[in-house]
Coordinates of C-alpha atoms in Angstrom, one line a residue:
X1 CA -0.1 0.1 0.1
X2 CA 1.3 3.5 -1.0
X3 CA 1.3 6.4 1.3
X4 CA -2.2 8.2 1.3
X5 CA -2.7 11.7 0.7
X6 CA -5.0 14.8 1.9
X7 CA -8.3 13.5 0.4
X8 CA -11.6 11.9 1.2
X9 CA -13.9 9.1 0.1
X10 CA -17.4 9.3 1.0
X11 CA -18.7 5.3 0.6
X12 CA -22.5 4.9 0.4
X13 CA -23.5 1.6 1.2
X14 CA -26.8 -0.3 1.6
X15 CA -26.0 -1.7 5.3
X16 CA -22.2 -1.7 5.7
X17 CA -20.9 -1.9 8.4
X18 CA -24.3 -3.0 10.0
X19 CA -25.5 -6.5 9.5
X20 CA -24.5 -10.0 9.7
X21 CA -23.8 -10.6 5.9
X22 CA -24.9 -7.6 3.9
X23 CA -22.0 -6.4 1.9
X24 CA -19.5 -8.4 4.1
X25 CA -17.3 -8.6 0.8
X26 CA -16.4 -4.9 1.7
X27 CA -14.4 -6.1 4.4
X28 CA -11.2 -6.7 2.4
X29 CA -11.6 -3.5 0.3
X30 CA -11.8 -1.0 3.5
X31 CA -8.0 -1.1 4.5
X32 CA -6.9 -0.4 0.9
X33 CA -9.3 2.9 0.8
X34 CA -8.1 3.6 4.2
X35 CA -4.3 3.4 3.3
X36 CA -5.1 5.6 0.2
X37 CA -7.4 8.2 1.5
X38 CA -6.9 10.6 4.4
X39 CA -10.3 9.8 5.5
X40 CA -13.0 7.3 4.6
X41 CA -16.6 8.0 5.8
X42 CA -19.2 5.0 5.6
X43 CA -22.6 6.3 5.0
X44 CA -25.4 3.4 5.1
X45 CA -28.8 3.8 3.8
X46 CA -30.7 1.1 5.5
X47 CA -31.2 -0.3 9.1
X48 CA -30.1 -4.0 9.7
X49 CA -31.6 -6.2 12.4
X50 CA -28.1 -6.7 13.6
X51 CA -25.7 -4.4 15.6
X52 CA -22.3 -3.3 14.1
X53 CA -20.4 -6.2 12.6
X54 CA -17.7 -7.7 14.7
X55 CA -14.4 -6.4 13.7
X56 CA -12.6 -3.1 14.1
X57 CA -12.3 -0.4 11.4
X58 CA -9.2 1.4 10.8
X59 CA -8.8 4.7 12.7
X60 CA -9.4 7.1 9.6
X61 CA -12.7 5.2 8.9
X62 CA -15.5 6.9 10.2
X63 CA -19.6 6.0 10.2
X64 CA -22.0 8.7 9.5
X65 CA -25.7 7.3 10.4
X66 CA -27.3 10.7 9.6
X67 CA -28.6 9.8 6.2
X68 CA -29.7 6.3 7.4
X69 CA -31.8 7.9 10.1
X70 CA -33.4 10.2 8.0
X71 CA -34.2 7.5 5.4
X72 CA -35.6 5.5 8.1
X73 CA -37.8 8.3 9.3
X74 CA -39.6 8.7 5.8
X75 CA -42.1 5.8 6.4
X76 CA -43.0 6.6 10.2
X77 CA -46.0 8.9 9.6
X78 CA -48.3 10.5 7.1
X79 CA -46.6 14.0 6.9
X80 CA -43.3 12.0 6.1
X81 CA -45.2 10.1 3.4
X82 CA -46.6 13.2 2.1
X83 CA -43.1 14.8 1.8
X84 CA -41.8 11.6 0.1
X85 CA -44.7 11.8 -2.6
X86 CA -44.0 15.6 -2.9
X87 CA -40.3 15.1 -3.5
X88 CA -41.1 12.6 -6.4
X89 CA -43.8 14.7 -8.2
X90 CA -41.7 18.0 -8.2
X91 CA -38.9 16.2 -9.5
X92 CA -37.8 16.6 -13.2
X93 CA -36.2 13.2 -13.1
X94 CA -39.5 11.4 -12.2
X95 CA -41.0 13.0 -15.4
X96 CA -38.0 12.1 -17.4
X97 CA -38.6 8.4 -16.4
X98 CA -42.0 8.8 -17.5
X99 CA -41.0 9.9 -20.8
X100 CA -38.1 7.2 -21.1
X101 CA -40.2 4.1 -20.0
X102 CA -44.0 5.3 -20.6
X103 CA -45.2 1.5 -20.6
X104 CA -44.0 0.9 -17.3
X105 CA -46.4 3.5 -15.7
X106 CA -49.5 1.6 -17.1
X107 CA -49.1 -0.4 -14.0
X108 CA -50.1 1.0 -10.5
X109 CA -47.6 -1.0 -8.5
X110 CA -44.7 0.2 -10.7
X111 CA -46.0 3.9 -10.2
X112 CA -46.0 3.4 -6.5
X113 CA -42.3 1.9 -6.7
X114 CA -41.1 4.9 -8.8
X115 CA -42.7 7.6 -6.7
X116 CA -40.9 5.8 -3.7
X117 CA -37.6 5.7 -5.5
X118 CA -37.7 9.2 -6.8
X119 CA -39.2 10.6 -3.3
X120 CA -36.1 8.8 -1.7
X121 CA -33.6 9.9 -4.2
X122 CA -34.6 13.7 -3.8
X123 CA -34.5 13.2 -0.2
X124 CA -30.8 11.9 -0.6
X125 CA -30.2 14.9 -2.8
X126 CA -31.3 17.2 -0.3
X127 CA -29.1 15.5 2.5
X128 CA -26.0 15.5 0.3
X129 CA -26.4 19.1 -0.2
X130 CA -26.8 19.9 3.5
X131 CA -23.8 17.7 4.2
X132 CA -21.6 19.5 1.6
X133 CA -22.5 23.0 3.4
X134 CA -22.5 21.9 6.9
X135 CA -19.3 19.7 6.7
X136 CA -17.4 22.3 4.5
X137 CA -16.6 19.6 2.1
X138 CA -13.8 20.6 -0.4
X139 CA -15.1 19.0 -3.5
X140 CA -11.8 19.0 -5.2
X141 CA -10.5 16.7 -2.7
X142 CA -13.6 14.4 -2.2
X143 CA -14.9 11.3 -4.0
X144 CA -18.6 10.3 -3.8
X145 CA -18.3 6.5 -4.2
X146 CA -21.4 4.4 -4.2
X147 CA -21.1 0.5 -3.8
X148 CA -24.3 -0.1 -5.9
X149 CA -25.6 1.6 -8.9
X150 CA -28.9 2.3 -7.1
X151 CA -30.9 4.9 -4.9
X152 CA -27.9 6.5 -3.5
X153 CA -26.3 6.9 -7.0
X154 CA -29.3 8.6 -8.3
X155 CA -29.6 11.0 -5.3
X156 CA -25.9 12.2 -5.4
X157 CA -26.4 12.6 -9.3
X158 CA -29.2 15.0 -8.8
X159 CA -27.1 17.0 -6.4
X160 CA -24.4 17.3 -9.0
X161 CA -26.6 18.8 -11.3
X162 CA -26.2 22.1 -9.4
X163 CA -22.5 21.2 -8.3
X164 CA -20.8 19.9 -11.4
X165 CA -17.4 19.8 -9.8
X166 CA -18.6 16.8 -7.7
X167 CA -16.8 13.4 -8.5
X168 CA -19.2 10.4 -8.6
X169 CA -18.0 6.9 -9.0
X170 CA -20.1 3.7 -8.6
X171 CA -19.7 0.0 -8.7
X172 CA -22.4 -2.2 -10.5
X173 CA -22.7 -5.8 -9.4
X174 CA -25.6 -7.9 -10.6
X175 CA -29.2 -7.0 -9.3
X176 CA -28.3 -3.3 -9.7
X177 CA -27.1 -3.9 -13.3
X178 CA -29.2 -6.6 -15.2
X179 CA -32.6 -5.4 -16.0
X180 CA -33.9 -8.9 -16.9
X181 CA -33.9 -9.5 -13.0
X182 CA -35.9 -6.4 -12.2
X183 CA -36.9 -2.8 -13.5
X184 CA -34.1 -0.7 -13.0
X185 CA -35.1 3.0 -12.5
X186 CA -33.4 6.2 -13.7
X187 CA -31.1 5.0 -16.4
X188 CA -29.6 6.3 -18.5
X189 CA -30.0 9.8 -16.7
X190 CA -27.6 8.8 -14.0
X191 CA -25.1 7.9 -16.1
X192 CA -24.6 11.4 -17.4
X193 CA -23.3 12.5 -14.0
X194 CA -21.0 9.6 -13.2
X195 CA -17.1 10.0 -13.6
X196 CA -16.6 6.3 -13.7
X197 CA -18.9 3.1 -13.4
X198 CA -16.9 0.3 -12.4
X199 CA -18.2 -3.3 -13.4
X200 CA -17.0 -6.4 -11.5
X201 CA -16.8 -8.6 -14.6
X202 CA -16.1 -8.2 -18.4
X203 CA -19.7 -9.7 -19.0
X204 CA -21.3 -6.8 -17.0
X205 CA -19.1 -4.3 -18.9
X206 CA -20.3 -5.9 -22.2
X207 CA -23.9 -5.9 -21.2
X208 CA -24.2 -2.3 -20.4
X209 CA -22.0 -1.1 -23.2
X210 CA -24.8 -2.6 -25.4
X211 CA -27.5 -0.9 -23.7
X212 CA -25.8 2.5 -23.5
X213 CA -22.9 2.7 -26.2
X214 CA -22.5 6.4 -25.9
X215 CA -21.2 6.2 -22.5
X216 CA -18.4 3.7 -23.5
X217 CA -15.6 5.7 -22.0
X218 CA -17.5 5.6 -18.5
X219 CA -17.1 2.0 -18.1
X220 CA -14.4 0.0 -16.5
X221 CA -13.8 -3.4 -15.1
X222 CA -12.6 -3.6 -11.5
X223 CA -12.6 -7.1 -10.1
X224 CA -13.5 -8.0 -6.5
X225 CA -11.3 -10.1 -4.4
X226 CA -11.0 -12.1 -1.3
X227 CA -7.9 -12.2 1.4
X228 CA -5.3 -14.9 1.2
X229 CA -5.8 -17.0 4.3
X230 CA -2.7 -18.9 4.1
X231 CA -3.9 -22.5 3.5
X232 CA -5.5 -24.8 1.1
X233 CA -8.4 -27.1 1.8
X234 CA -8.0 -30.8 1.8
X235 CA -9.7 -33.4 -0.3
X236 CA -11.5 -36.3 1.3
X237 CA -9.6 -39.5 2.0
X238 CA -12.2 -41.6 3.5
X239 CA -14.4 -42.5 0.3
X240 CA -17.0 -39.9 1.0
X241 CA -17.5 -37.1 -1.5
X242 CA -17.8 -34.0 0.1
X243 CA -19.9 -31.0 -1.6
X244 CA -20.3 -27.5 -0.3
X245 CA -22.6 -24.7 -1.5
X246 CA -22.7 -21.1 -0.1
X247 CA -25.4 -18.6 -0.6
X248 CA -28.4 -16.8 0.6
X249 CA -31.5 -19.4 0.4
X250 CA -33.6 -17.5 -2.0
X251 CA -35.3 -18.5 -5.2
X252 CA -32.7 -17.1 -7.7
X253 CA -30.0 -19.2 -6.0
X254 CA -32.1 -22.6 -7.0
X255 CA -31.0 -24.8 -3.8
X256 CA -34.1 -26.8 -4.8
X257 CA -32.6 -27.7 -8.1
X258 CA -29.3 -28.7 -6.2
X259 CA -31.3 -30.9 -4.1
X260 CA -33.1 -32.5 -7.0
X261 CA -29.8 -33.1 -8.6
X262 CA -28.3 -34.7 -5.3
X263 CA -31.2 -37.0 -5.0
X264 CA -30.8 -38.2 -8.6
X265 CA -26.9 -38.6 -7.9
X266 CA -27.5 -40.6 -4.6
X267 CA -30.1 -42.9 -6.2
X268 CA -27.7 -43.3 -9.2
X269 CA -24.6 -44.2 -7.6
X270 CA -26.0 -45.7 -4.4
X271 CA -22.8 -47.5 -3.4
X272 CA -21.2 -44.1 -2.9
X273 CA -21.4 -41.9 0.1
X274 CA -21.8 -38.2 0.1
X275 CA -21.9 -35.2 2.4
X276 CA -23.5 -32.0 1.3
X277 CA -23.2 -28.8 3.4
X278 CA -24.8 -25.6 2.8
X279 CA -23.6 -22.3 4.3
X280 CA -26.2 -19.4 4.3
X281 CA -29.6 -18.6 5.3
X282 CA -32.7 -17.0 3.8
X283 CA -36.6 -17.2 3.8
X284 CA -36.6 -20.6 1.9
X285 CA -34.3 -22.4 4.6
X286 CA -37.2 -24.3 6.4
X287 CA -39.1 -25.3 3.3
X288 CA -35.9 -26.6 1.6
X289 CA -34.6 -28.3 4.6
X290 CA -37.9 -30.3 4.9
X291 CA -37.6 -31.1 1.2
X292 CA -34.1 -32.4 1.6
X293 CA -35.1 -34.6 4.6
X294 CA -37.8 -36.0 2.6
X295 CA -36.0 -36.6 -0.6
X296 CA -32.3 -37.3 -0.2
X297 CA -31.3 -40.9 0.1
X298 CA -29.5 -42.5 3.0
X299 CA -26.2 -42.3 1.4
X300 CA -26.3 -38.4 1.3
X301 CA -26.0 -36.8 4.6
X302 CA -26.6 -33.1 4.6
X303 CA -26.5 -30.0 6.8
X304 CA -27.8 -26.5 6.6
X305 CA -25.5 -24.5 8.7
X306 CA -27.1 -21.4 8.2
X307 CA -25.3 -17.9 8.7
X308 CA -21.6 -18.1 9.3
X309 CA -19.3 -15.0 9.7
X310 CA -16.8 -14.8 7.0
X311 CA -13.9 -15.8 9.3
X312 CA -15.9 -19.0 10.3
X313 CA -16.4 -19.9 6.6
X314 CA -12.6 -20.1 6.0
X315 CA -12.3 -21.8 9.4
X316 CA -14.7 -24.5 8.1
X317 CA -12.6 -24.9 4.8
X318 CA -9.4 -25.3 6.9
X319 CA -10.9 -27.9 9.2
X320 CA -13.2 -29.8 6.9
X321 CA -12.3 -31.6 3.9
X322 CA -14.0 -30.2 0.7
X323 CA -14.0 -31.9 -2.7
X324 CA -16.2 -29.4 -4.7
X325 CA -18.1 -26.3 -4.3
X326 CA -21.2 -25.9 -6.4
X327 CA -23.3 -22.7 -7.2
X328 CA -26.3 -23.3 -9.5
X329 CA -27.7 -19.7 -9.4
X330 CA -29.9 -18.4 -12.2
X331 CA -28.2 -14.9 -11.8
X332 CA -24.8 -13.6 -10.7
X333 CA -22.0 -11.1 -11.2
X334 CA -18.8 -13.0 -10.1
X335 CA -19.8 -14.7 -6.7
X336 CA -17.4 -13.7 -4.0
X337 CA -18.2 -17.2 -2.5
X338 CA -16.5 -18.7 -5.5
X339 CA -13.5 -16.6 -5.1
X340 CA -13.5 -17.6 -1.3
X341 CA -13.5 -21.3 -2.3
X342 CA -10.8 -21.0 -5.1
X343 CA -8.4 -19.1 -2.7
X344 CA -8.6 -22.3 -0.7
X345 CA -7.8 -24.5 -3.8
X346 CA -11.4 -25.9 -4.0
X347 CA -12.7 -27.0 -7.6
X348 CA -15.8 -25.4 -8.6
X349 CA -19.1 -26.3 -10.6
X350 CA -21.2 -23.3 -11.4
X351 CA -23.6 -22.4 -14.1
X352 CA -22.6 -20.2 -17.0
X353 CA -24.6 -16.9 -15.9
X354 CA -23.6 -13.6 -15.5
X355 CA -19.8 -13.0 -15.2
X356 CA -19.4 -16.8 -13.7
X357 CA -17.6 -18.0 -16.8
X358 CA -14.7 -15.7 -16.2
X359 CA -14.1 -17.2 -12.8
X360 CA -15.1 -21.0 -13.5
X361 CA -13.7 -23.0 -16.5
X362 CA -13.3 -26.7 -17.2
X363 CA -9.7 -26.2 -15.7
X364 CA -10.8 -25.3 -12.5
X365 CA -13.8 -27.4 -12.2
X366 CA -16.9 -27.7 -14.5
X367 CA -19.2 -25.1 -16.2
X368 CA -22.7 -25.9 -16.5
X369 CA -25.3 -24.6 -18.9
X370 CA -27.4 -21.4 -17.7
X371 CA -30.4 -23.5 -17.0
X372 CA -28.9 -27.1 -16.3
X373 CA -31.3 -30.1 -15.7
X374 CA -30.7 -32.2 -12.7
X375 CA -29.4 -34.8 -14.8
X376 CA -26.7 -32.3 -16.1
X377 CA -25.7 -31.2 -12.6
X378 CA -25.5 -35.0 -11.4
X379 CA -23.2 -35.8 -14.3
X380 CA -20.9 -32.9 -13.4
X381 CA -20.5 -34.0 -10.0
X382 CA -20.1 -37.6 -11.2
X383 CA -17.2 -36.4 -13.5
X384 CA -15.6 -34.6 -10.6
X385 CA -15.3 -38.0 -8.7
X386 CA -14.0 -40.1 -11.5
X387 CA -10.4 -39.2 -11.7
X388 CA -8.6 -38.1 -8.5
X389 CA -5.4 -37.1 -10.2
X390 CA -7.3 -34.8 -12.5
X391 CA -9.1 -33.4 -9.4
X392 CA -5.8 -32.6 -7.9
X393 CA -4.8 -30.5 -11.0
X394 CA -8.0 -28.7 -11.0
X395 CA -7.5 -28.0 -7.2
X396 CA -4.2 -26.3 -8.0
X397 CA -5.6 -24.3 -11.1
X398 CA -8.4 -23.1 -9.1
X399 CA -6.0 -21.7 -6.4
X400 CA -3.8 -20.2 -9.3
X401 CA -7.0 -18.6 -11.0
X402 CA -7.8 -16.9 -7.7
X403 CA -4.2 -15.6 -7.0
X404 CA -4.1 -14.1 -10.8
X405 CA -7.2 -12.7 -10.8
X406 CA -9.1 -12.3 -7.6
X407 CA -6.4 -11.6 -4.9
X408 CA -7.9 -8.5 -2.9
X409 CA -4.3 -7.4 -2.3
X410 CA -3.8 -6.9 -6.1
X411 CA -7.2 -5.7 -7.0
X412 CA -8.3 -3.3 -4.2
X413 CA -5.0 -1.6 -4.4
X414 CA -5.3 -0.8 -7.9
X415 CA -8.7 0.2 -7.4
X416 CA -8.3 2.6 -4.4
X417 CA -5.3 4.3 -6.2
X418 CA -7.7 4.5 -9.4
X419 CA -10.5 6.0 -7.4
X420 CA -8.0 8.6 -5.9
X421 CA -7.3 10.1 -9.5
X422 CA -10.9 11.7 -9.4
X423 CA -9.6 14.3 -6.8
X424 CA -7.3 15.3 -9.7
X425 CA -9.8 15.8 -12.5
X426 CA -10.3 19.1 -14.1
X427 CA -14.1 19.1 -14.2

C-alpha cells in the first residue's frame, strides 16, 4: 500500500458496516481505501436487524448514520409519506422516467415503486447538499463512491446537477445491473453525471455497453477479491465425497434444483457416500430443509449450517475436507463465494450466468449451462469424482486462478489508487 494523501472518500452502502452478512465482501476493500485516502466515511442507507459487525475499522474510517436515520423516518407517519410523494412529483427526473419508460407507468404498482424511488432519491439529494455545506466539504478533494448503482447514486447525481465539480463513481454488480432481473429506474439519466462506473466483470461491461454505447468511456472493469488465508483445503480421503454450497437461500440461487440433482446422484450411484453442506440462510431455508429431509437418499448426509461469519467460513474450509464447491444460481455477477473457495484450492461447479464463466472453467472445475437439468448437474458431480489425479490438478488451477485474478491485495490496491485520481480531475 502506498502513502495516503490529503483526500476523502464518502462511501455510500446499503447496510455496511451493519448487519450479519450484508456487503461483508466490503471488508477486504476497506483497508486499501483507508491506506489511500486521508479519511473514509461510511454512509449506510438502511437499518439492519443486527448491530455493528464484529471487527474493528481502521482509525481513519468513520461511520455517519445521519442519512440512515433520515431515510428510516420517511415511512414513520403520514406527514413524512406526503413529503416523499411531494419530492417525487416535483422532480424533473421523475417525469423524464415517464417519458423514457411510458409503458412502465401503466401498472399501478410500478407507479408506486417509482414514486417511492424518486421521493427517496430527492431526499438523498437534499441530504447531500446539506452535508456538503455543513461539513464544509472540499469538492476538489472528495470522491462520492456508491457501492451499488442504485438509489444513492441517483440522489447524488441529482445533487451534481447544481454542483458540477462533484466527482461520483459507482460499482455495479448483478441485481443493480441486469434489468432482466428487475426494473431498474433512472437509467440512463444517472450515467450522465458519473465520472466512472466500475463493473465487477467483463460480462457486466459488455452488457451495459450494449445498452448504453454512448457512455463507453465511462465503463471500466474492476474485479472484487478476497484475502489470502494462508492455507489450502484438503480433499476427502475416506471415500466420502463432500460437496459445499454457500449462498443466501432465496429463489434465484435454485437450491431446490441442487437438491433434485443430489437426489438423482445418490440414487444413481447408491454405493457411494456423500456429504452436502450448505452455508447461508434465507426465507426458504425451512422449506428446503424439509424437502432435503424427505427426498435425499440415505447415502447423502446433509447440513444446513445457516449464517456463518466470513472468518468462520474459512475456518470451516480449513478444518473440514471439501471436494467441490457448487453454485447453480440463475443470476450472478461474479460470486465472492466462488473466489473464497478458489482461494482455498477448491474446484468449482457453477452455471454459465453473468460473469461466472470468467472465474469458472473446465480447468478449475466444470461450467454448467445457464439452465441445467438435474441430470446435467448430476453428471458434472459424477465427473468430478471419476479421476482423483485430474481433481488434484483442478485444485491447483483453482488456487492459481484466484491468485492471478481475484486476490484482494492486487485488485483493491489498484482500485483504491484509481479512485484517488478523481480528486485531480479538471471538471
